[in-house]
Short mmCIF file of C-alpha atoms in Angstrom, two decimals:
data_model
loop_
_atom_site.label_atom_id
_atom_site.label_comp_id
_atom_site.label_asym_id
_atom_site.label_seq_id
_atom_site.Cartn_x
_atom_site.Cartn_y
_atom_site.Cartn_z
CA MET A 27 -8.80 8.14 3.74
CA THR A 28 -12.78 8.20 3.13
CA ASP A 29 -15.81 7.32 4.56
CA ARG A 30 -16.25 3.46 2.90
CA VAL A 31 -13.81 0.58 2.97
CA PHE A 32 -10.14 1.90 1.27
CA ILE A 33 -9.04 -1.14 -0.72
CA ILE A 34 -5.17 -1.11 -1.80
CA ALA A 35 -3.85 -3.11 -4.74
CA GLU A 36 -0.83 -4.25 -3.02
CA ALA A 37 1.44 -5.36 -5.90
CA GLY A 38 4.70 -5.18 -3.86
CA VAL A 39 7.04 -7.23 -5.08
CA ASN A 40 5.02 -8.95 -7.19
CA HIS A 41 6.86 -6.41 -11.00
CA ASP A 42 9.21 -9.02 -9.76
CA GLY A 43 11.90 -6.46 -11.00
CA SER A 44 10.03 -5.48 -14.34
CA LEU A 45 8.84 -1.96 -14.69
CA ASP A 46 6.13 -3.32 -17.84
CA ASP A 47 4.79 -5.57 -15.24
CA ALA A 48 4.48 -2.89 -12.09
CA ARG A 49 3.14 -0.92 -14.91
CA ARG A 50 0.26 -3.55 -16.02
CA MET A 51 -0.23 -4.49 -11.96
CA ILE A 52 -1.45 -0.99 -12.19
CA ASP A 53 -3.19 -1.44 -14.84
CA VAL A 54 -5.35 -4.45 -13.32
CA ALA A 55 -5.81 -2.13 -10.01
CA ALA A 56 -7.52 0.73 -11.34
CA GLY A 57 -9.47 -2.01 -13.93
CA ALA A 58 -10.48 -4.38 -10.81
CA GLY A 59 -11.75 -0.84 -9.37
CA ALA A 60 -9.32 -0.23 -5.73
CA ASP A 61 -9.22 2.58 -4.58
CA ALA A 62 -4.86 2.32 -4.78
CA VAL A 63 -2.33 0.25 -6.25
CA LYS A 64 1.08 -0.13 -3.73
CA PHE A 65 4.30 -1.59 -4.03
CA GLN A 66 7.61 -1.86 -1.92
CA THR A 67 10.90 1.03 -1.85
CA PHE A 68 13.87 -0.22 -0.88
CA GLN A 69 17.46 -0.69 -1.20
CA ALA A 70 18.20 -3.61 0.14
CA GLY A 71 21.71 -3.49 1.25
CA GLN A 72 20.03 -0.59 3.45
CA LEU A 73 17.20 -3.15 4.85
CA VAL A 74 19.47 -6.54 4.87
CA THR A 75 22.96 -7.88 6.07
CA ARG A 76 24.23 -10.75 3.72
CA ARG A 77 24.02 -13.13 7.07
CA ALA A 78 19.73 -12.21 7.05
CA GLY A 79 18.75 -16.35 5.06
CA LYS A 80 15.27 -16.26 3.85
CA ALA A 81 11.44 -16.89 5.57
CA ALA A 82 10.59 -20.16 5.80
CA TYR A 83 7.36 -18.90 3.12
CA GLN A 84 10.09 -17.58 1.27
CA ALA A 85 12.26 -19.89 0.66
CA ARG A 86 9.77 -22.16 -0.24
CA ASN A 87 7.68 -19.59 -2.53
CA THR A 88 10.99 -18.87 -4.29
CA GLY A 89 12.09 -22.81 -4.57
CA GLU A 90 15.21 -21.35 -3.82
CA ASP A 91 17.59 -21.41 0.01
CA GLY A 92 19.48 -18.64 0.07
CA GLY A 93 19.65 -14.92 1.02
CA GLN A 94 17.06 -12.16 1.30
CA LEU A 95 20.16 -10.39 0.09
CA ALA A 96 20.30 -11.10 -3.43
CA MET A 97 16.49 -12.05 -3.67
CA LEU A 98 15.84 -8.44 -2.54
CA LYS A 99 17.92 -7.07 -4.60
CA ALA A 100 16.54 -8.56 -7.85
CA LEU A 101 13.12 -6.94 -6.89
CA GLU A 102 13.89 -3.41 -6.43
CA LEU A 103 12.96 -0.30 -8.61
CA ALA A 104 14.67 2.57 -8.47
CA HIS A 105 13.30 5.71 -6.92
CA GLU A 106 12.95 7.76 -10.67
CA ASP A 107 10.88 4.73 -11.38
CA HIS A 108 8.27 4.88 -8.67
CA ARG A 109 8.11 8.42 -10.06
CA GLY A 110 6.75 7.11 -12.93
CA LEU A 111 4.76 5.01 -11.19
CA ALA A 112 2.67 7.24 -9.64
CA ALA A 113 1.51 9.33 -13.18
CA HIS A 114 0.92 5.71 -14.69
CA ALA A 115 -1.37 5.41 -11.55
CA ALA A 116 -2.82 9.69 -11.51
CA ALA A 117 -2.90 9.03 -15.75
CA ARG A 118 -5.55 5.23 -14.41
CA GLY A 119 -7.18 7.66 -11.89
CA ILE A 120 -5.90 5.56 -9.01
CA ARG A 121 -4.24 6.64 -5.77
CA PHE A 122 -0.59 5.22 -5.75
CA MET A 123 1.37 4.26 -2.81
CA SER A 124 4.31 2.29 -1.58
CA THR A 125 5.91 1.54 1.68
CA ALA A 126 9.44 2.35 2.44
CA PHE A 127 11.76 0.22 3.74
CA ASP A 128 15.00 3.02 4.41
CA LEU A 129 14.20 5.82 5.74
CA ASP A 130 16.01 7.68 2.39
CA SER A 131 13.13 5.78 0.99
CA LEU A 132 10.43 7.23 3.08
CA ALA A 133 11.87 10.67 2.40
CA PHE A 134 11.84 10.09 -1.02
CA LEU A 135 8.03 8.81 -0.86
CA ALA A 136 7.24 11.75 0.70
CA ALA A 137 7.46 14.22 -1.88
CA LEU A 138 4.93 12.05 -3.32
CA ASP A 139 1.06 12.17 -3.73
CA MET A 140 0.35 9.43 -1.74
CA PRO A 141 -3.10 8.69 0.44
CA ALA A 142 -1.29 7.74 3.47
CA VAL A 143 2.36 6.45 4.55
CA LYS A 144 1.98 3.22 4.84
CA ILE A 145 4.61 1.13 7.97
CA PRO A 146 4.80 -2.32 7.65
CA SER A 147 4.54 -5.12 10.24
CA GLY A 148 8.40 -5.82 10.18
CA ASP A 149 9.09 -2.25 10.54
CA LEU A 150 6.39 -1.55 13.82
CA THR A 151 9.20 -2.35 16.90
CA TRP A 152 11.57 0.42 14.56
CA GLY A 153 11.81 3.76 16.80
CA ALA A 154 13.57 6.00 14.29
CA MET A 155 11.30 4.73 11.32
CA LEU A 156 8.09 5.51 13.28
CA LEU A 157 9.44 8.65 14.50
CA ALA A 158 10.20 9.94 10.98
CA ALA A 159 7.10 8.57 9.45
CA ALA A 160 5.15 10.63 11.99
CA ARG A 161 6.72 14.21 11.16
CA LEU A 162 5.55 14.22 7.97
CA ASP A 163 2.40 14.82 9.66
CA ARG A 164 0.67 12.24 7.01
CA PRO A 165 -1.97 10.03 7.65
CA LEU A 166 -1.02 6.77 8.70
CA ILE A 167 -1.06 2.91 8.02
CA VAL A 168 0.42 0.63 10.76
CA SER A 169 0.30 -2.95 10.46
CA THR A 170 1.12 -5.21 13.59
CA GLY A 171 1.53 -8.42 12.31
CA MET A 172 3.33 -10.56 14.68
CA ALA A 173 2.76 -7.78 17.56
CA ASP A 174 0.85 -7.57 20.29
CA LEU A 175 -1.01 -5.30 21.84
CA ASP A 176 2.38 -3.45 24.56
CA GLU A 177 4.03 -3.48 20.70
CA ILE A 178 1.41 -1.77 19.32
CA ARG A 179 1.04 0.89 22.15
CA ASP A 180 4.87 1.17 22.61
CA ALA A 181 5.23 1.92 18.06
CA LEU A 182 2.14 4.95 18.87
CA SER A 183 3.51 6.61 21.81
CA VAL A 184 6.29 7.31 19.18
CA ILE A 185 4.09 8.40 17.11
CA ALA A 186 2.35 10.48 19.48
CA PHE A 187 5.72 11.61 20.60
CA GLY A 188 6.63 12.84 16.74
CA LEU A 189 3.28 14.34 15.83
CA THR A 190 3.48 16.91 19.14
CA ARG A 191 6.88 16.86 20.07
CA THR A 192 10.51 18.26 18.87
CA GLY A 193 13.26 16.55 19.57
CA THR A 194 13.97 12.93 20.31
CA PRO A 195 12.77 11.58 23.02
CA ALA A 196 15.50 10.54 25.70
CA GLY A 197 13.63 7.00 26.60
CA ARG A 198 10.73 5.53 27.50
CA ALA A 199 9.25 7.51 29.76
CA ASP A 200 9.36 10.53 27.87
CA LEU A 201 7.31 7.76 24.83
CA ALA A 202 5.35 7.18 27.76
CA ARG A 203 3.97 10.70 28.93
CA ALA A 204 3.39 11.59 24.96
CA PHE A 205 0.71 8.31 24.66
CA ALA A 206 -0.92 9.11 27.77
CA ASP A 207 -1.46 13.11 26.53
CA PRO A 208 -4.82 13.79 25.61
CA ALA A 209 -2.87 16.28 22.50
CA GLY A 210 -1.07 12.71 21.36
CA GLN A 211 -3.90 11.12 21.65
CA ALA A 212 -5.94 14.23 19.72
CA ARG A 213 -3.18 13.98 16.80
CA LEU A 214 -3.28 10.06 16.97
CA ARG A 215 -7.06 9.55 15.90
CA GLU A 216 -6.38 12.18 13.29
CA ARG A 217 -4.08 10.43 11.33
CA VAL A 218 -3.10 6.58 12.66
CA THR A 219 -5.23 3.85 11.20
CA LEU A 220 -3.85 0.01 12.13
CA LEU A 221 -3.77 -2.52 10.37
CA HIS A 222 -4.85 -6.44 11.65
CA CYS A 223 -1.77 -8.53 9.82
CA THR A 224 -1.07 -12.18 10.09
CA THR A 225 2.66 -12.15 8.57
CA GLU A 226 3.14 -15.54 6.84
CA TYR A 227 2.31 -16.35 3.43
CA PRO A 228 0.00 -17.52 2.88
CA ALA A 229 -1.74 -17.54 6.07
CA PRO A 230 -3.64 -20.47 7.18
CA LEU A 231 -7.42 -20.11 8.50
CA THR A 232 -6.32 -21.08 11.97
CA ALA A 233 -4.01 -17.81 12.55
CA VAL A 234 -6.34 -14.82 11.30
CA ASN A 235 -8.22 -14.25 14.38
CA LEU A 236 -10.10 -11.25 13.07
CA ARG A 237 -11.59 -10.62 16.47
CA ALA A 238 -7.98 -8.89 17.36
CA MET A 239 -9.53 -6.15 14.74
CA ASP A 240 -12.45 -5.05 17.82
CA VAL A 241 -9.97 -5.63 20.09
CA MET A 242 -7.15 -3.08 18.71
CA ALA A 243 -10.20 -0.99 17.53
CA GLN A 244 -11.50 -0.87 21.95
CA THR A 245 -8.10 -1.08 23.14
CA PHE A 246 -6.73 2.37 20.99
CA GLY A 247 -10.11 3.60 19.80
CA LEU A 248 -8.37 4.28 16.72
CA PRO A 249 -9.54 3.44 13.08
CA VAL A 250 -9.09 -0.61 12.65
CA GLY A 251 -8.34 -2.61 8.98
CA TYR A 252 -7.18 -5.52 7.58
CA SER A 253 -3.88 -6.65 6.11
CA ASP A 254 -4.89 -10.18 4.68
CA HIS A 255 -2.48 -13.02 3.74
CA THR A 256 -5.01 -15.29 3.59
CA LEU A 257 -5.44 -17.34 0.04
CA GLY A 258 -8.64 -16.10 -1.56
CA THR A 259 -11.22 -13.27 -0.29
CA SER A 260 -13.71 -14.94 1.66
CA VAL A 261 -11.33 -13.56 4.82
CA ALA A 262 -11.24 -9.59 3.48
CA ILE A 263 -14.68 -9.58 2.89
CA ALA A 264 -15.28 -11.37 6.02
CA ALA A 265 -12.73 -7.69 7.59
CA ALA A 266 -15.32 -5.56 5.56
CA ALA A 267 -18.29 -6.95 7.38
CA ARG A 268 -16.94 -6.79 10.81
CA GLY A 269 -16.13 -2.94 9.97
CA ALA A 270 -12.40 -3.06 8.79
CA THR A 271 -12.02 0.57 7.66
CA VAL A 272 -8.92 -0.23 5.19
CA ILE A 273 -8.57 -3.72 3.20
CA GLU A 274 -5.22 -4.96 1.80
CA LYS A 275 -4.52 -7.40 -0.33
CA HIS A 276 -1.55 -8.98 -2.31
CA PHE A 277 -2.45 -9.52 -6.05
CA THR A 278 -0.67 -10.82 -9.04
CA LEU A 279 -0.41 -10.89 -13.07
CA ASP A 280 0.22 -14.97 -12.42
CA ARG A 281 0.42 -17.09 -9.42
CA THR A 282 1.89 -19.95 -10.36
CA ARG A 283 5.30 -17.32 -11.43
CA PRO A 284 8.60 -18.07 -8.91
CA GLY A 285 8.51 -14.84 -6.35
CA PRO A 286 7.60 -14.81 -2.54
CA ASP A 287 4.57 -13.23 -1.96
CA HIS A 288 3.26 -15.02 -5.40
CA ALA A 289 1.96 -17.94 -3.62
CA ALA A 290 -0.86 -16.07 -1.26
CA SER A 291 -1.81 -13.23 -4.17
CA LEU A 292 -4.77 -12.94 -5.55
CA GLU A 293 -4.89 -12.73 -9.91
CA PRO A 294 -6.86 -9.94 -11.67
CA ALA A 295 -10.47 -11.52 -11.40
CA GLU A 296 -9.74 -12.68 -8.04
CA LEU A 297 -8.97 -9.05 -7.10
CA ALA A 298 -12.01 -7.24 -9.18
CA GLY A 299 -14.58 -10.23 -7.48
CA MET A 300 -13.28 -9.18 -4.15
CA ILE A 301 -13.74 -5.58 -4.55
CA ALA A 302 -17.14 -5.75 -5.48
CA ALA A 303 -18.15 -7.67 -3.19
CA ILE A 304 -16.40 -5.49 -0.95
CA ARG A 305 -18.85 -2.62 -2.49
CA ASP A 306 -21.97 -5.37 -1.53
CA VAL A 307 -20.80 -5.88 2.06
CA GLU A 308 -20.43 -1.80 2.18
CA ILE A 309 -24.02 -0.91 1.09
CA ALA A 310 -25.48 -3.83 2.56
CA LEU A 311 -24.13 -2.74 5.92
CA GLY A 312 -26.60 0.16 6.43
CA ARG A 313 -26.52 2.24 9.33
CA PRO A 314 -26.90 1.67 13.21
CA VAL A 315 -30.05 2.18 13.87
CA LYS A 316 -32.93 -0.65 13.53
CA ALA A 317 -35.85 0.19 11.67
CA PRO A 318 -38.14 -0.76 8.59
CA ALA A 319 -36.68 0.31 5.33
CA PRO A 320 -38.46 1.60 3.27
CA GLU A 321 -38.84 -1.01 -0.17
CA GLU A 322 -40.79 -3.23 3.46
CA LEU A 323 -43.78 -0.89 4.37
CA ALA A 324 -45.28 -1.97 1.26
CA ASN A 325 -45.59 -5.39 2.45
CA ARG A 326 -46.77 -5.22 5.95
CA ALA A 327 -50.40 -5.74 5.25
CA ILE A 328 -49.33 -8.66 2.75
CA ALA A 329 -47.24 -10.18 5.56
CA ARG A 330 -48.65 -9.08 8.97
CA ARG A 331 -52.35 -10.72 10.39
CA SER A 332 -55.39 -8.09 12.26
CA LEU A 333 -57.92 -10.52 14.50
CA VAL A 334 -60.11 -12.49 12.82
CA ALA A 335 -62.84 -14.52 13.97
CA ALA A 336 -61.89 -18.30 14.53
CA ARG A 337 -65.35 -19.61 13.88
CA PRO A 338 -68.37 -18.29 13.99
CA ILE A 339 -69.66 -15.82 16.75
CA SER A 340 -72.94 -14.75 18.56
CA ALA A 341 -73.72 -11.20 19.19
CA GLY A 342 -73.05 -11.15 23.63
CA GLU A 343 -71.08 -14.30 23.50
CA LEU A 344 -67.41 -13.57 25.07
CA PHE A 345 -64.45 -12.64 23.57
CA SER A 346 -61.50 -15.73 23.86
CA LEU A 347 -58.45 -17.35 22.63
CA ASP A 348 -60.53 -19.61 21.49
CA ASN A 349 -63.24 -17.19 19.20
CA LEU A 350 -60.34 -14.77 17.78
CA THR A 351 -57.07 -15.78 15.75
CA ALA A 352 -55.08 -13.73 13.38
CA LYS A 353 -54.44 -13.82 9.39
CA ARG A 354 -53.65 -12.22 6.56
CA PRO A 355 -53.77 -9.42 5.68
CA ALA A 356 -53.08 -6.52 8.37
CA ASP A 357 -55.79 -4.85 7.57
CA GLY A 358 -57.63 -4.17 10.97
CA ILE A 359 -57.51 -5.26 14.68
CA SER A 360 -53.79 -6.15 14.94
CA PRO A 361 -52.99 -9.47 16.71
CA MET A 362 -51.34 -7.12 20.18
CA ASP A 363 -54.27 -5.95 20.69
CA ILE A 364 -56.40 -8.40 21.37
CA TRP A 365 -56.19 -8.39 25.20
CA PRO A 366 -58.65 -6.17 26.04
CA LEU A 367 -61.28 -7.49 24.27
CA LEU A 368 -60.86 -10.76 25.35
CA GLY A 369 -64.06 -11.30 27.96
CA GLN A 370 -66.08 -8.65 26.47
CA PRO A 371 -68.71 -9.52 24.91
CA ALA A 372 -69.67 -9.57 21.11
CA ALA A 373 -71.36 -6.41 20.02
CA ARG A 374 -73.20 -8.37 16.95
CA ALA A 375 -72.20 -11.75 14.74
CA TRP A 376 -68.92 -12.69 13.16
CA GLN A 377 -69.02 -15.42 10.70
CA ALA A 378 -66.16 -17.81 10.73
CA ASP A 379 -62.38 -14.90 9.12
CA GLU A 380 -63.88 -12.08 9.04
CA ALA A 381 -62.17 -9.10 10.48
CA ILE A 382 -63.23 -7.98 13.83
CA ASP A 383 -63.37 -3.98 14.24
CA ALA A 384 -64.72 -3.62 17.93
#
């Protein structure tokens, strides 16, 4: 992770099972300026049963009903394919990532040079996966779609246990103690970033609730980012402005393709535009201080005012709010210093608009 927003271009399964398209997606992500390009590593038979049906958005986006197993089987890439993709990403100067959806895939990915291990929203309640991921002792990015604060706390408790203890927990009490332990909290702060997420593709704006980022950050004291499933780029850019440390966004080579995630994904030019806008936001956010920018200082004399005579003032006449006013430029007494002058006699005569110098 870096001090700036870490932008993950989520290729996911939008390669449609084509290794050539997966390579092209790496090229697109690198050209767009993303920090990492992320895929999904799974063995369909270890992910779903034959009875698992498609989510409504999956059926809608693929144009057919049926089960998840056949759909996911067609989207698998072999483990060795991922090695080749990681090498291609390194050659293009972009970090390779992939989300593991089974324990074998997690163990395989652990040998690759990834900047972080990603826990998908659907696995937030899979204790064995959380424990195994924690035991890798790598940075963890944990998506929280569909979850409430209690479920997030439960997941963090497993991770805290894995980071600070050996063996397996006997139950929730062991996990709660690991989470409450200052050592567990310290390790969570070292290793974990939470991602706010709405698990719907595309996600309607009414379901986004970016303020949940603030709640998670305040509740758990961890860095928070955003995994965006909305259409377009505005919400991801807004999340960056709101303080997201990680932005994850799906992209595709062609949004009109059939497939579960294409419809909610950015096309290449849109991805590049989003990344450029987030980088602009980073620059504009600046530092947590309020002080004039160096570029403003030269404009002070031009934009601010000095005390001047509102009309001709005779020598000995008492200064008042009627015969004093403030006009540009700021080359004399500040209008903030008018108060001690009020009721004092003028030492000499002043013409209208003449700067007051005493």
